[in-house]
């Protein structure tokens, strides 16, 4: 199938470029509690807004930058099947279905769902991770493109997978992979997150994307990633 051929090509390309990507400790000085200063995602008054306004259309990503739609709706339009749009412009997605990329569940997107269940657009390489592995030195324009890269770095997923986690047995821990438990991905590095995925094909797709994003933007990988 075409999807499998694309995955094989992507994985082969990722393996090819992997040797040229610098590798750093999991965090500065090898201390996982240390983060580089200066990261601030918020854009309200007085905040640093280091990756630009969330889902801004003011970026240079081919096909989606400056197209009149915000990045979140671009990803929704690229991902959901049987998409229904608000109005004739086909920009604001109202509903549709999609396959969640990390665990393969079949999901339904409905605009305006409560925050606890709303689907989320995830950065394959998290903004916090990008900042610590090289983005702190970039100009703002490059950070904005990274945060809105619909070609490689963004996927549509569930709030549970991205932020809330999945505690099947309700014990407050996310330790039973055999039950399908997992913590939220959010700011995890690739090496930390991939161990929670159970399907080999989806693991390979995520790993390939992660490496190719790092190569595209000149980011380092951590020791756990490789």
mmCIF file of C-alpha atoms in Angstrom:
data_model
loop_
_atom_site.group_PDB
_atom_site.id
_atom_site.type_symbol
_atom_site.label_atom_id
_atom_site.label_comp_id
_atom_site.label_asym_id
_atom_site.label_seq_id
_atom_site.Cartn_x
_atom_site.Cartn_y
_atom_site.Cartn_z
ATOM 1 C CA UNK A 1 0.000 0.000 0.000
ATOM 2 C CA UNK A 2 1.100 3.561 -0.717
ATOM 3 C CA UNK A 3 1.095 4.523 2.972
ATOM 4 C CA UNK A 4 3.571 1.746 3.762
ATOM 5 C CA UNK A 5 5.887 2.776 0.895
ATOM 6 C CA UNK A 6 5.895 6.376 2.129
ATOM 7 C CA UNK A 7 6.704 5.176 5.654
ATOM 8 C CA UNK A 8 9.589 3.021 4.409
ATOM 9 C CA UNK A 9 11.034 5.935 2.417
ATOM 10 C CA UNK A 10 10.696 8.301 5.379
ATOM 11 C CA UNK A 11 12.271 5.836 7.796
ATOM 12 C CA UNK A 12 15.162 5.142 5.399
ATOM 13 C CA UNK A 13 15.778 8.869 4.945
ATOM 14 C CA UNK A 14 15.685 9.412 8.706
ATOM 15 C CA UNK A 15 18.292 6.692 9.239
ATOM 16 C CA UNK A 16 20.439 8.262 6.527
ATOM 17 C CA UNK A 17 20.509 11.736 8.127
ATOM 18 C CA UNK A 18 20.668 10.523 11.737
ATOM 19 C CA UNK A 19 24.460 10.245 11.766
ATOM 20 C CA UNK A 20 24.829 13.964 10.975
ATOM 21 C CA UNK A 21 22.594 15.213 13.812
ATOM 22 C CA UNK A 22 24.390 16.292 17.008
ATOM 23 C CA UNK A 23 23.535 14.413 20.198
ATOM 24 C CA UNK A 24 23.367 16.085 23.621
ATOM 25 C CA UNK A 25 22.529 14.902 27.150
ATOM 26 C CA UNK A 26 18.852 14.722 28.059
ATOM 27 C CA UNK A 27 19.189 18.221 29.521
ATOM 28 C CA UNK A 28 22.043 20.670 30.091
ATOM 29 C CA UNK A 29 24.764 19.120 32.286
ATOM 30 C CA UNK A 30 22.907 15.810 32.141
ATOM 31 C CA UNK A 31 20.485 17.004 34.817
ATOM 32 C CA UNK A 32 16.896 16.323 33.652
ATOM 33 C CA UNK A 33 15.592 19.009 36.000
ATOM 34 C CA UNK A 34 17.617 21.789 34.319
ATOM 35 C CA UNK A 35 16.081 23.729 31.430
ATOM 36 C CA UNK A 36 17.590 26.555 29.439
ATOM 37 C CA UNK A 37 16.277 29.965 30.503
ATOM 38 C CA UNK A 38 14.157 32.212 28.314
ATOM 39 C CA UNK A 39 11.424 29.816 27.172
ATOM 40 C CA UNK A 40 7.993 31.387 27.427
ATOM 41 C CA UNK A 41 5.167 30.326 25.119
ATOM 42 C CA UNK A 42 2.533 32.794 26.287
ATOM 43 C CA UNK A 43 1.932 35.876 24.151
ATOM 44 C CA UNK A 44 -0.149 38.069 26.448
ATOM 45 C CA UNK A 45 1.149 41.479 27.459
ATOM 46 C CA UNK A 46 4.568 41.256 29.067
ATOM 47 C CA UNK A 47 5.171 37.653 27.970
ATOM 48 C CA UNK A 48 8.072 36.626 25.744
ATOM 49 C CA UNK A 49 6.046 34.757 23.081
ATOM 50 C CA UNK A 50 9.235 33.081 21.836
ATOM 51 C CA UNK A 51 7.483 30.964 19.152
ATOM 52 C CA UNK A 52 5.038 33.647 18.072
ATOM 53 C CA UNK A 53 1.244 33.681 18.464
ATOM 54 C CA UNK A 54 -0.355 30.231 18.593
ATOM 55 C CA UNK A 55 -1.297 28.843 15.173
ATOM 56 C CA UNK A 56 -0.527 32.070 13.346
ATOM 57 C CA UNK A 57 -0.995 32.097 9.570
ATOM 58 C CA UNK A 58 1.933 34.519 9.336
ATOM 59 C CA UNK A 59 4.542 31.872 8.477
ATOM 60 C CA UNK A 60 6.402 30.675 5.374
ATOM 61 C CA UNK A 61 5.433 26.980 5.343
ATOM 62 C CA UNK A 62 4.610 26.057 1.713
ATOM 63 C CA UNK A 63 0.914 25.559 1.054
ATOM 64 C CA UNK A 64 -0.386 26.708 4.440
ATOM 65 C CA UNK A 65 1.500 29.875 5.362
ATOM 66 C CA UNK A 66 -0.393 33.071 4.459
ATOM 67 C CA UNK A 67 -3.337 31.089 3.075
ATOM 68 C CA UNK A 68 -5.993 32.872 5.151
ATOM 69 C CA UNK A 69 -6.535 29.980 7.595
ATOM 70 C CA UNK A 70 -4.921 29.503 10.994
ATOM 71 C CA UNK A 71 -2.529 26.577 11.383
ATOM 72 C CA UNK A 72 -4.838 24.544 13.631
ATOM 73 C CA UNK A 73 -7.548 24.543 10.977
ATOM 74 C CA UNK A 74 -4.952 23.775 8.303
ATOM 75 C CA UNK A 75 -3.995 20.586 10.166
ATOM 76 C CA UNK A 76 -7.626 19.686 10.757
ATOM 77 C CA UNK A 77 -8.359 20.123 7.063
ATOM 78 C CA UNK A 78 -5.338 18.017 6.108
ATOM 79 C CA UNK A 79 -6.159 15.231 8.568
ATOM 80 C CA UNK A 80 -9.856 14.647 9.154
ATOM 81 C CA UNK A 81 -11.935 12.563 6.780
ATOM 82 C CA UNK A 82 -15.431 13.604 5.677
ATOM 83 C CA UNK A 83 -14.644 17.117 6.923
ATOM 84 C CA UNK A 84 -17.507 19.564 7.342
ATOM 85 C CA UNK A 85 -16.618 23.246 7.134
ATOM 86 C CA UNK A 86 -18.133 26.459 8.377
ATOM 87 C CA UNK A 87 -19.178 28.503 5.349
ATOM 88 C CA UNK A 88 -17.990 28.164 1.769
ATOM 89 C CA UNK A 89 -14.347 29.130 2.305
ATOM 90 C CA UNK A 90 -13.417 25.667 3.572
ATOM 91 C CA UNK A 91 -11.190 27.025 6.302
ATOM 92 C CA UNK A 92 -12.847 26.423 9.684
ATOM 93 C CA UNK A 93 -13.419 22.693 10.192
ATOM 94 C CA UNK A 94 -16.599 21.847 12.074
ATOM 95 C CA UNK A 95 -16.384 18.063 12.285
ATOM 96 C CA UNK A 96 -14.857 14.923 10.833
ATOM 97 C CA UNK A 97 -13.110 11.688 11.731
ATOM 98 C CA UNK A 98 -9.435 10.744 11.899
ATOM 99 C CA UNK A 99 -7.026 8.024 13.008
ATOM 100 C CA UNK A 100 -5.017 9.074 16.059
ATOM 101 C CA UNK A 101 -1.334 8.811 15.032
ATOM 102 C CA UNK A 102 0.249 7.537 18.260
ATOM 103 C CA UNK A 103 -2.177 4.758 19.221
ATOM 104 C CA UNK A 104 -4.262 4.234 16.095
ATOM 105 C CA UNK A 105 -7.668 4.810 17.653
ATOM 106 C CA UNK A 106 -10.501 6.034 15.449
ATOM 107 C CA UNK A 107 -11.556 9.478 16.647
ATOM 108 C CA UNK A 108 -14.325 11.962 15.912
ATOM 109 C CA UNK A 109 -13.528 15.674 15.839
ATOM 110 C CA UNK A 110 -16.272 18.134 16.755
ATOM 111 C CA UNK A 111 -15.510 21.852 16.953
ATOM 112 C CA UNK A 112 -16.295 23.368 20.341
ATOM 113 C CA UNK A 113 -16.022 20.189 22.404
ATOM 114 C CA UNK A 114 -15.378 20.763 26.126
ATOM 115 C CA UNK A 115 -11.715 21.348 26.975
ATOM 116 C CA UNK A 116 -11.442 17.990 28.721
ATOM 117 C CA UNK A 117 -12.165 16.061 25.516
ATOM 118 C CA UNK A 118 -11.111 18.449 22.751
ATOM 119 C CA UNK A 119 -8.733 17.124 20.127
ATOM 120 C CA UNK A 120 -5.319 18.808 20.055
ATOM 121 C CA UNK A 121 -2.661 19.616 17.474
ATOM 122 C CA UNK A 122 0.654 18.299 18.779
ATOM 123 C CA UNK A 123 4.221 19.294 17.926
ATOM 124 C CA UNK A 124 6.155 16.106 17.151
ATOM 125 C CA UNK A 125 9.211 17.834 18.627
ATOM 126 C CA UNK A 126 7.747 19.828 21.495
ATOM 127 C CA UNK A 127 8.434 23.565 21.623
ATOM 128 C CA UNK A 128 10.064 23.220 25.035
ATOM 129 C CA UNK A 129 12.355 20.475 23.715
ATOM 130 C CA UNK A 130 13.177 22.496 20.606
ATOM 131 C CA UNK A 131 14.116 25.498 22.741
ATOM 132 C CA UNK A 132 16.531 23.438 24.845
ATOM 133 C CA UNK A 133 18.141 21.719 21.837
ATOM 134 C CA UNK A 134 18.807 24.737 19.640
ATOM 135 C CA UNK A 135 15.797 26.993 19.084
ATOM 136 C CA UNK A 136 16.917 29.401 21.830
ATOM 137 C CA UNK A 137 19.469 30.730 19.310
ATOM 138 C CA UNK A 138 17.101 31.086 16.346
ATOM 139 C CA UNK A 139 15.566 34.289 15.015
ATOM 140 C CA UNK A 140 11.853 34.623 15.778
ATOM 141 C CA UNK A 141 10.857 33.984 12.163
ATOM 142 C CA UNK A 142 12.424 30.518 12.231
ATOM 143 C CA UNK A 143 10.737 29.674 15.523
ATOM 144 C CA UNK A 144 7.365 30.728 14.099
ATOM 145 C CA UNK A 145 7.862 28.442 11.092
ATOM 146 C CA UNK A 146 8.868 25.576 13.375
ATOM 147 C CA UNK A 147 5.766 26.021 15.543
ATOM 148 C CA UNK A 148 3.523 26.021 12.459
ATOM 149 C CA UNK A 149 5.227 23.386 10.293
ATOM 150 C CA UNK A 150 2.270 21.534 8.796
ATOM 151 C CA UNK A 151 4.558 19.439 6.582
ATOM 152 C CA UNK A 152 6.442 17.563 9.303
ATOM 153 C CA UNK A 153 6.090 18.774 12.859
ATOM 154 C CA UNK A 154 2.336 18.866 13.501
ATOM 155 C CA UNK A 155 -0.167 16.033 13.990
ATOM 156 C CA UNK A 156 -3.776 15.888 15.148
ATOM 157 C CA UNK A 157 -4.178 13.814 18.298
ATOM 158 C CA UNK A 158 -6.397 13.505 21.366
ATOM 159 C CA UNK A 159 -6.132 15.524 24.554
ATOM 160 C CA UNK A 160 -5.560 12.261 26.446
ATOM 161 C CA UNK A 161 -2.580 11.288 24.293
ATOM 162 C CA UNK A 162 -1.060 14.760 24.255
ATOM 163 C CA UNK A 163 -1.743 16.161 27.697
ATOM 164 C CA UNK A 164 -3.949 14.183 30.021
ATOM 165 C CA UNK A 165 -2.605 10.651 29.783
ATOM 166 C CA UNK A 166 -4.575 7.420 30.120
ATOM 167 C CA UNK A 167 -4.920 5.837 33.566
ATOM 168 C CA UNK A 168 -6.962 2.709 32.816
ATOM 169 C CA UNK A 169 -7.070 1.214 36.311
ATOM 170 C CA UNK A 170 -7.566 4.555 38.076
ATOM 171 C CA UNK A 171 -4.698 4.193 40.526
ATOM 172 C CA UNK A 172 -3.178 7.567 39.686
ATOM 173 C CA UNK A 173 -0.186 5.942 37.955
ATOM 174 C CA UNK A 174 0.620 5.512 34.273
ATOM 175 C CA UNK A 175 2.743 2.403 34.581
ATOM 176 C CA UNK A 176 0.701 -0.413 33.008
ATOM 177 C CA UNK A 177 1.523 -0.470 29.321
ATOM 178 C CA UNK A 178 -0.164 -3.877 29.130
ATOM 179 C CA UNK A 179 -3.432 -2.112 30.018
ATOM 180 C CA UNK A 180 -2.877 0.653 27.503
ATOM 181 C CA UNK A 181 -1.841 3.233 30.080
ATOM 182 C CA UNK A 182 0.418 6.147 29.146
ATOM 183 C CA UNK A 183 1.275 9.630 30.404
ATOM 184 C CA UNK A 184 0.560 12.624 28.172
ATOM 185 C CA UNK A 185 3.232 13.286 25.527
ATOM 186 C CA UNK A 186 3.246 17.095 25.824
ATOM 187 C CA UNK A 187 6.899 18.113 26.470
ATOM 188 C CA UNK A 188 8.474 14.638 26.276
ATOM 189 C CA UNK A 189 11.482 14.094 24.031
ATOM 190 C CA UNK A 190 11.225 11.448 21.325
ATOM 191 C CA UNK A 191 13.095 8.822 23.301
ATOM 192 C CA UNK A 192 10.880 9.330 26.335
ATOM 193 C CA UNK A 193 7.634 9.099 24.358
ATOM 194 C CA UNK A 194 8.281 6.307 21.874
ATOM 195 C CA UNK A 195 8.536 3.684 24.635
ATOM 196 C CA UNK A 196 4.837 4.205 25.400
ATOM 197 C CA UNK A 197 3.747 3.380 21.849
ATOM 198 C CA UNK A 198 2.909 -0.251 21.170
ATOM 199 C CA UNK A 199 2.491 -0.462 17.390
ATOM 200 C CA UNK A 200 5.766 -0.848 15.467
ATOM 201 C CA UNK A 201 4.594 0.988 12.358
ATOM 202 C CA UNK A 202 3.371 4.017 14.300
ATOM 203 C CA UNK A 203 6.588 3.994 16.340
ATOM 204 C CA UNK A 204 8.627 4.075 13.141
ATOM 205 C CA UNK A 205 6.518 6.866 11.678
ATOM 206 C CA UNK A 206 6.943 8.964 14.825
ATOM 207 C CA UNK A 207 10.686 8.259 15.037
ATOM 208 C CA UNK A 208 11.189 9.150 11.380
ATOM 209 C CA UNK A 209 9.226 12.375 11.724
ATOM 210 C CA UNK A 210 11.136 13.300 14.865
ATOM 211 C CA UNK A 211 14.537 12.813 13.217
ATOM 212 C CA UNK A 212 13.517 14.576 10.001
ATOM 213 C CA UNK A 213 12.197 17.587 11.916
ATOM 214 C CA UNK A 214 15.469 17.774 13.870
ATOM 215 C CA UNK A 215 17.451 17.567 10.620
ATOM 216 C CA UNK A 216 15.308 20.186 8.860
ATOM 217 C CA UNK A 217 15.790 22.759 11.600
ATOM 218 C CA UNK A 218 19.289 21.893 12.799
ATOM 219 C CA UNK A 219 18.203 20.716 16.254
ATOM 220 C CA UNK A 220 20.151 18.316 18.422
ATOM 221 C CA UNK A 221 18.796 14.969 19.596
ATOM 222 C CA UNK A 222 19.170 13.733 23.153
ATOM 223 C CA UNK A 223 20.991 10.540 24.124
ATOM 224 C CA UNK A 224 17.630 8.912 24.856
ATOM 225 C CA UNK A 225 16.399 9.737 21.341
ATOM 226 C CA UNK A 226 19.092 7.721 19.592
#
